[in-house]
Short mmCIF file of C-alpha atoms in Angstrom, two decimals:
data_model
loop_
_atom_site.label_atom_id
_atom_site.label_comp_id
_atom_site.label_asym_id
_atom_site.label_seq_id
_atom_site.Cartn_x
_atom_site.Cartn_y
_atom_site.Cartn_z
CA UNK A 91 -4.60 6.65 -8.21
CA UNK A 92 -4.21 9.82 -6.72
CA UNK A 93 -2.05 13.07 -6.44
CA UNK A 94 -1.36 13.52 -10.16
CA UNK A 95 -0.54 17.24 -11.54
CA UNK A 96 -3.19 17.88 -14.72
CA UNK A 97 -1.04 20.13 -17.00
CA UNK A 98 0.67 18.12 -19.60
CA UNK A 99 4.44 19.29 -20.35
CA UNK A 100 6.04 18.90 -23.64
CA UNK A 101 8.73 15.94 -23.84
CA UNK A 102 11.85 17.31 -23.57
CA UNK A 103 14.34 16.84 -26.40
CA UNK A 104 15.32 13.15 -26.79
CA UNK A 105 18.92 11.77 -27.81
CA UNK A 106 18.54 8.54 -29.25
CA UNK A 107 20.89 6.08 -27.67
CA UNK A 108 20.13 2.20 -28.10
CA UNK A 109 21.90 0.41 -25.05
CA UNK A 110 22.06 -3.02 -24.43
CA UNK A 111 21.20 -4.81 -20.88
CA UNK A 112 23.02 -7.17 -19.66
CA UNK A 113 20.91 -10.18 -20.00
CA UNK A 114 21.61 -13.84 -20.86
CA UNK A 115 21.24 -14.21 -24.99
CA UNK A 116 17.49 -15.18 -26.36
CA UNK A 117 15.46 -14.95 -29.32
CA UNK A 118 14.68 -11.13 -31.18
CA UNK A 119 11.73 -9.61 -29.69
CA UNK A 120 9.38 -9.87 -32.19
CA UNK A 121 7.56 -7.28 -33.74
CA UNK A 122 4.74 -5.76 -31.82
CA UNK A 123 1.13 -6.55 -33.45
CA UNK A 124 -2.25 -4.57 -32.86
CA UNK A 125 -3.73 -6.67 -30.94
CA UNK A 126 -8.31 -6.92 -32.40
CA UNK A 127 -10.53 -7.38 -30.08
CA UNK A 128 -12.88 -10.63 -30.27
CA UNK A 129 -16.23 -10.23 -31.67
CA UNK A 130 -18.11 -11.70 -28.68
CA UNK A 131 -16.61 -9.09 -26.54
CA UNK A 132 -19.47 -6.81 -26.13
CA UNK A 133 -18.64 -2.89 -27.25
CA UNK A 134 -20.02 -0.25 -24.75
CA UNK A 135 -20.61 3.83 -25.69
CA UNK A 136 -19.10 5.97 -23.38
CA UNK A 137 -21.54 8.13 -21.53
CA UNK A 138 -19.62 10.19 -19.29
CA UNK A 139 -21.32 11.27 -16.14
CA UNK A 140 -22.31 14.72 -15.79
CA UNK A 141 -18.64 16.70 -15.44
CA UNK A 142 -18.20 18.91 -12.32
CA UNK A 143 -17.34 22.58 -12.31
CA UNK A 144 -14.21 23.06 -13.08
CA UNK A 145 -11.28 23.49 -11.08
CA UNK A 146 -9.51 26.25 -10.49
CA UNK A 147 -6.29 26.80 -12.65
CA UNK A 148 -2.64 25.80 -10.88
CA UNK A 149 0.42 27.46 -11.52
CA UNK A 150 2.40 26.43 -14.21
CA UNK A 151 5.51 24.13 -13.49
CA UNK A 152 9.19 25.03 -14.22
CA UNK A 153 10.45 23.44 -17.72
CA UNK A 154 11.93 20.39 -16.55
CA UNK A 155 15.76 19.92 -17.55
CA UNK A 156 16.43 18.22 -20.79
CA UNK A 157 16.49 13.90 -20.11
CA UNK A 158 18.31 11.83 -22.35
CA UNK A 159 16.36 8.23 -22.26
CA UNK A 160 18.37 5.17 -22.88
CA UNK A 161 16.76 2.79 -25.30
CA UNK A 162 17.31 -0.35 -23.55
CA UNK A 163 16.45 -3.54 -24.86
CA UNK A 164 15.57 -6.23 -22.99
CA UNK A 165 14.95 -10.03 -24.61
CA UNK A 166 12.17 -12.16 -24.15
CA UNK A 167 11.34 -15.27 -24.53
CA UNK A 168 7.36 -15.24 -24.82
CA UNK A 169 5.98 -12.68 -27.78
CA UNK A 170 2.67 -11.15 -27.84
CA UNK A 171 1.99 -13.65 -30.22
CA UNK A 172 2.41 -16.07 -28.03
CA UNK A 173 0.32 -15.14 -25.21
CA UNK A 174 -3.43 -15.58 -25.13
CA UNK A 175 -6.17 -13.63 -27.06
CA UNK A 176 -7.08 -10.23 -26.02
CA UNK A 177 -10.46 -9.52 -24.22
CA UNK A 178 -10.64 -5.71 -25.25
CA UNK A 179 -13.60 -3.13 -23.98
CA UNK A 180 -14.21 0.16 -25.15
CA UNK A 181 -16.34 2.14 -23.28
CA UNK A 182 -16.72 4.02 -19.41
CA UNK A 183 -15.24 2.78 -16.41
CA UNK A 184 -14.27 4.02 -13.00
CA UNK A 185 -12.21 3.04 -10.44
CA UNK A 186 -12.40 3.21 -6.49
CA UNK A 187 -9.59 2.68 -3.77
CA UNK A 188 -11.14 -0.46 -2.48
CA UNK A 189 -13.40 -3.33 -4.26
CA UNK A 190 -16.94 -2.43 -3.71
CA UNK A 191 -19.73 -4.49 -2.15
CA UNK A 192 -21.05 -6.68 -4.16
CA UNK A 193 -24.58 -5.35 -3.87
CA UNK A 194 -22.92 -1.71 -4.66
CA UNK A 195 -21.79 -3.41 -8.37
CA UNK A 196 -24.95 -4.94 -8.54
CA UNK A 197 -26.79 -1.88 -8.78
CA UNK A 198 -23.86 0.22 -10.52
CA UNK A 199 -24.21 -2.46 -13.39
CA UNK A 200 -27.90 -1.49 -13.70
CA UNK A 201 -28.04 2.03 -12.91
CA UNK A 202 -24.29 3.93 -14.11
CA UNK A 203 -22.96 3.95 -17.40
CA UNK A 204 -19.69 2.20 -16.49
CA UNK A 205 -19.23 -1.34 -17.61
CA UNK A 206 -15.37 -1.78 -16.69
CA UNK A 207 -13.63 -1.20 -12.87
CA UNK A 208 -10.23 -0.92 -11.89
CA UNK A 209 -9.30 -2.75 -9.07
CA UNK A 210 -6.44 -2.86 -7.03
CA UNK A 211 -4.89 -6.63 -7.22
CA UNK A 212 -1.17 -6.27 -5.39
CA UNK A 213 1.26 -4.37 -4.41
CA UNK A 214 2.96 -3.00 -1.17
CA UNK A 215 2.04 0.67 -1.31
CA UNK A 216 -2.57 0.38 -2.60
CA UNK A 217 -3.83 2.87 -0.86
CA UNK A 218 -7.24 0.51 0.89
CA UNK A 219 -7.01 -2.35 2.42
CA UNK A 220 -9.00 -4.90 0.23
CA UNK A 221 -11.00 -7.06 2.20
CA UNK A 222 -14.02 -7.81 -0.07
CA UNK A 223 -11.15 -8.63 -3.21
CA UNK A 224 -11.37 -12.71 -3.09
CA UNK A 225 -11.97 -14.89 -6.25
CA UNK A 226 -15.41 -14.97 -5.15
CA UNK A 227 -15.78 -11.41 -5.40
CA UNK A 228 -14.44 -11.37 -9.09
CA UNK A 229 -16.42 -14.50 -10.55
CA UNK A 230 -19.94 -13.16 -9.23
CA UNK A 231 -18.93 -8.93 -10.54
CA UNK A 232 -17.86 -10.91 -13.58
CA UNK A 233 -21.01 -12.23 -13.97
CA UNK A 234 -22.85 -9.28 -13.56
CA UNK A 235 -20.76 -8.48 -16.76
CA UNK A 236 -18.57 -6.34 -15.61
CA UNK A 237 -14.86 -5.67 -16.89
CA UNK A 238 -12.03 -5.96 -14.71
CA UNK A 239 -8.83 -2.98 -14.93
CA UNK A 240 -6.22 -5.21 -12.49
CA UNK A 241 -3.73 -2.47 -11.00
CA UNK A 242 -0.64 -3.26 -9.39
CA UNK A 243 0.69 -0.20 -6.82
CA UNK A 244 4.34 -1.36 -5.79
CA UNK A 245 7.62 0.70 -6.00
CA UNK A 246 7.59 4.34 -7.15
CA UNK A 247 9.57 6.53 -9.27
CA UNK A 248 13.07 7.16 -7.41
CA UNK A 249 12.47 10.62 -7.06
CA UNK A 250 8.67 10.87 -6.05
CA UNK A 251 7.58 12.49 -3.52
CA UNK A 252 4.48 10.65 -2.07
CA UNK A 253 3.93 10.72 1.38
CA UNK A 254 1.66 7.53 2.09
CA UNK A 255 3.89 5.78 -0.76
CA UNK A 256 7.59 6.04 0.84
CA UNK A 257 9.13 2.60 -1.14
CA UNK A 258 10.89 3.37 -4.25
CA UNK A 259 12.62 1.73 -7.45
CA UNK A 260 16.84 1.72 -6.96
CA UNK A 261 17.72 2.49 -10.13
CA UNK A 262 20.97 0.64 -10.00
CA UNK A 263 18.51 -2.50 -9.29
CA UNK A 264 15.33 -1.55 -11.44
CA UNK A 265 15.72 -4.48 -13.52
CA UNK A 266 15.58 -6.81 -10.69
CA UNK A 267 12.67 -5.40 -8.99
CA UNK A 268 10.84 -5.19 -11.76
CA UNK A 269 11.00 -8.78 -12.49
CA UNK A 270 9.92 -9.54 -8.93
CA UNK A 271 7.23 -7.36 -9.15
CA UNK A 272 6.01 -8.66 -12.03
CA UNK A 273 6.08 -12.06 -10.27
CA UNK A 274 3.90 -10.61 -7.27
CA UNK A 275 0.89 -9.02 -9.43
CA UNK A 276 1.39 -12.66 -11.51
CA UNK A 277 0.84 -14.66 -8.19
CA UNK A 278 -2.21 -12.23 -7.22
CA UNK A 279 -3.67 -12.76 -10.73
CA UNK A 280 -3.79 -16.74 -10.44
CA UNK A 281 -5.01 -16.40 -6.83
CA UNK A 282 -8.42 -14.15 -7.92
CA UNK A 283 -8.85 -16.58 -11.33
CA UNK A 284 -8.15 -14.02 -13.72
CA UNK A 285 -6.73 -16.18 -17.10
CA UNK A 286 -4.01 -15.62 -19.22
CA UNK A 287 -3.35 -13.12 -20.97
CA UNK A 288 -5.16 -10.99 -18.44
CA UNK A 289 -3.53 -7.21 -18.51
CA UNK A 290 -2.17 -5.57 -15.35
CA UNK A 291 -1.34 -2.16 -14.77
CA UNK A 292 1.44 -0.96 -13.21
CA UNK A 293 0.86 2.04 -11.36
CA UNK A 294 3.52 4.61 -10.90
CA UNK A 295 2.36 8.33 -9.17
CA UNK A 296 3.31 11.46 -10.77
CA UNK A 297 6.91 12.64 -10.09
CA UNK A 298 9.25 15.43 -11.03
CA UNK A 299 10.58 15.37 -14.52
CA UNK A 300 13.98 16.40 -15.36
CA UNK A 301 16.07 13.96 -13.28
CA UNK A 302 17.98 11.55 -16.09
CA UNK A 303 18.21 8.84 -13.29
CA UNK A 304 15.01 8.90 -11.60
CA UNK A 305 13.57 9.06 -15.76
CA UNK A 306 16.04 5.97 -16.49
CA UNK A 307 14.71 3.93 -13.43
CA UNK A 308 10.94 3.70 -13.93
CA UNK A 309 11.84 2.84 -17.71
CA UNK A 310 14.53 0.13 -16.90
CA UNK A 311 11.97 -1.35 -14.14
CA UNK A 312 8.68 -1.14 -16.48
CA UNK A 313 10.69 -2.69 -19.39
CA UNK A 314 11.64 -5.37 -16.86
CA UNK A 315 8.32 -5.60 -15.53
CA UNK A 316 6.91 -6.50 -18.89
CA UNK A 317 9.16 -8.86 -19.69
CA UNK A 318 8.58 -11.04 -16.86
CA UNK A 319 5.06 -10.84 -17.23
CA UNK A 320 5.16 -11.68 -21.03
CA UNK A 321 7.37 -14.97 -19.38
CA UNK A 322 4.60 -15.58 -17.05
CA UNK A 323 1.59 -15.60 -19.46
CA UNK A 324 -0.07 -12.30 -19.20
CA UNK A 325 -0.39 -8.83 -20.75
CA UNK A 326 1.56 -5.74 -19.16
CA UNK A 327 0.25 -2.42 -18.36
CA UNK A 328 1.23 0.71 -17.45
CA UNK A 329 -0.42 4.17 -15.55
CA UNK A 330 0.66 7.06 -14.85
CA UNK A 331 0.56 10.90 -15.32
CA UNK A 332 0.93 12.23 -18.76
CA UNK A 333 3.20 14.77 -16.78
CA UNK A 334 5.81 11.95 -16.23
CA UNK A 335 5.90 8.61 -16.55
CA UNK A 336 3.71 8.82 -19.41
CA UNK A 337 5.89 11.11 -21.02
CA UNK A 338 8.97 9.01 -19.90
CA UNK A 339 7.45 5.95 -21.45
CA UNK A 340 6.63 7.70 -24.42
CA UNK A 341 9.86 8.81 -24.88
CA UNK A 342 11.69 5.51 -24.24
CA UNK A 343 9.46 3.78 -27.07
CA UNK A 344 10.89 6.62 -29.61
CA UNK A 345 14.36 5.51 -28.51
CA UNK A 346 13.95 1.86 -29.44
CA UNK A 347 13.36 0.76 -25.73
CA UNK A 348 11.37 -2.75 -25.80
CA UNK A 349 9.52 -4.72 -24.34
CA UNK A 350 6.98 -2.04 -23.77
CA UNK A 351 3.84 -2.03 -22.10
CA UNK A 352 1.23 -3.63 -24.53
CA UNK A 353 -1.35 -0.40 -23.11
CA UNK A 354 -1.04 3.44 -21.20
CA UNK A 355 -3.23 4.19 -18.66
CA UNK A 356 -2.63 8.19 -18.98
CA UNK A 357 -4.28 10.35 -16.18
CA UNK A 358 -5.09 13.74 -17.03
CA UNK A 359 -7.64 15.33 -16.12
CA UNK A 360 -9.27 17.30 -18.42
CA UNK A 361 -12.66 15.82 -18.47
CA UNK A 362 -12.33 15.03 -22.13
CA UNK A 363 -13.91 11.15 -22.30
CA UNK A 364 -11.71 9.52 -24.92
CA UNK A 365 -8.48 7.95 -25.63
CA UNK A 366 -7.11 10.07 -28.79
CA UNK A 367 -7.44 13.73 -27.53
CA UNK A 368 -3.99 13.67 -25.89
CA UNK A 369 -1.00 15.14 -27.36
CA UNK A 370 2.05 12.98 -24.59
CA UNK A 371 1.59 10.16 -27.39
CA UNK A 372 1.98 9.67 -30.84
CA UNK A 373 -1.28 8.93 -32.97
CA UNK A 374 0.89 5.60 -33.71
CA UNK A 375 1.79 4.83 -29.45
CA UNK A 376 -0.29 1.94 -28.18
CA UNK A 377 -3.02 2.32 -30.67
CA UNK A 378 -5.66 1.00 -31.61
CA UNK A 379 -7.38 -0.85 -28.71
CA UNK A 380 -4.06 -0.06 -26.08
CA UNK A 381 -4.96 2.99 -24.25
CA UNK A 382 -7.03 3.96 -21.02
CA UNK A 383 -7.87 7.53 -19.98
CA UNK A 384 -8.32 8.73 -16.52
CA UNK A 385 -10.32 11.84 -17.15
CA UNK A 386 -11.73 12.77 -14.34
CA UNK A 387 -11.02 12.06 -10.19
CA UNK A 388 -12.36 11.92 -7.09
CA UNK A 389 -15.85 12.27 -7.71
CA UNK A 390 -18.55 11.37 -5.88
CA UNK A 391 -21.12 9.23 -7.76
CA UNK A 392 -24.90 7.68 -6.86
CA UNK A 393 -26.24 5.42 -8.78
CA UNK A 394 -29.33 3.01 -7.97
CA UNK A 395 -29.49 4.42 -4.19
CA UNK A 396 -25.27 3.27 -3.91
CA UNK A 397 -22.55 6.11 -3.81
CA UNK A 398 -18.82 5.77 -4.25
CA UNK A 399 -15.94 7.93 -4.86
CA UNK A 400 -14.43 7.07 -8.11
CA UNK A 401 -11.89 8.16 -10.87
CA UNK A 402 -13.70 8.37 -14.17
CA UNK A 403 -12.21 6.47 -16.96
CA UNK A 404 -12.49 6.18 -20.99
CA UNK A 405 -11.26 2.37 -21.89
CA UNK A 406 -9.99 1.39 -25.29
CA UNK A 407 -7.96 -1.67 -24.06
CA UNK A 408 -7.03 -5.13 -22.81
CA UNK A 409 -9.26 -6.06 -19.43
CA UNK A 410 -8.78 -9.06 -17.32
CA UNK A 411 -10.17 -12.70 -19.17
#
């Protein structure tokens, strides 16, 4: 999860418009519930490493032109309710590009004050090739008690511009690929063992705000993505950079736009370890227990003679069960 700007933007003024997709008639989407998490899920204090110098400042970006986001409305038919309990952690976590070695988590369970990791489960555009990621490799981190963060890097924003990550969403086909996203991270989930009503995160790279079509795709395609996911037994997520698709997101939920993610993995990176300090969502916006924040990136960490280069994390939200 790389190459995100840290200055948040205010969301641009928002025209309420509640469209309808074209989808075959089903049941109301039911109400969205808080989801608690289950008392034998173990509660961890966050006890951020020790934060770096500080960066120096970068210019300030252009306001972005006002985006009008559509509300759309997509039918399900799975609820939350219907899917399996939550496993919800609060406390530190980190993620890396690629899974660790298993003697690496070993001694980062004893040593570092993480007790969740993101790892990278599908998609065509991860960053590492993920050779150690088997089912094996999840049961015995699991074990150690670890937390699992599943990420999904497919299709970006229509109007990113990301190098290494050249595939992007069509808006005029977002729903579509959504829904066969969805399906990949779904099959990927099975394949490592991780249960339903596991969470995983779609992960969509900063982009340029402003564009009303690029804005409209990653919503139509996220809203799809959850849907299908919902269908297929498991919990949806969603990262990105406060700076857009955050903001985006955020913006679409005001507008009536469902389903929605059921938790935000926001990156900014203002070295502030906790989930409620940001001002791109609501106090009300996936809370309580529905938010991850990427605080802090590519560090370098050592912990019981093992080093890594992580992203630094503060997780109030569903992990994998």
């Amino acid at each position: 999860m790389r190459y995100l700007a840290p200055a948040a933007l205010t969301v641009s003024s928002l025209v309420l418009l509640v469209a309808a997709e074209g989808m075959p008639a089903a049941a109301p989407v039911a109400e969205a519930v808080p989801v608690a998490a289950p008392a034998a899920v173990p509660v961890a204090s966050v006890v951020p490493a020790k934060a770096p110098a500080a960066s120096p400042s970068r210019s300030a970006a252009p306001s972005p032109r006002p985006v009008v986001i559509r509300g759309t409305r997509l039918t399900e038919s799975r609820t939350r309710r219907s899917l399996a309990p939550a496993e919800v952690f609060t406390g530190g976590g980190f993620d890396a590009c690629t899974a660790p070695p298993l003697e690496t988590m070993r001694a980062w369970k004893r040593d570092s004050p993480y007790g969740a990791v993101g790892i990278y489960v599908s998609g065509s555009q991860r960053g590492c090739s993920q050779p150690r990621l088997t089912a094996d490799w999840v049961r015995e981190v699991r074990a150690m008690g670890w937390r699992l963060i599943p990420t999904h890097v497919g299709l970006q924003a229509p109007c990113a511009a990301l190098g290494g990550k050249p595939r992007r969403i069509d808006p005029a086909a977002a729903v579509r690929q959504g829904k066969e996203e969805a399906a990949e991270a779904a099959a990927a989930l099975r394949a490592l063992g991780l249960g339903p009503g596991s969470p995983v995160y779609l992960d969509i790279e900063s982009y340029p705000r402003g564009d009303q079509r690029c804005a409209q795709g990653v919503v139509d395609f996220t809203l799809s993505w959850t849907r299908a996911l919902h269908a297929a037994g498991y919990r949806s997520g969603f990262y990105s950079s406060t700076d857009s698709g955050i903001a985006d997101l955020a913006a679409a939920a005001k507008a009536g736009a469902s389903p929605l993610p059921d938790a935000v993995w926001y990156a900014r990176w203002d070295d502030k370890a906790d989930t409620t300090s940001t001002t791109a969502l609501t106090s009300g916006q996936w809370s309580p227990h529905a938010r991850v924040h990427q605080y802090r990136g590519n560090t370098t960490e050592t912990h019981g003679g093992a080093t890594l280069s992580i992203d630094h994390n503060s997780v109030d939200a569903p992990v994998a069960a």
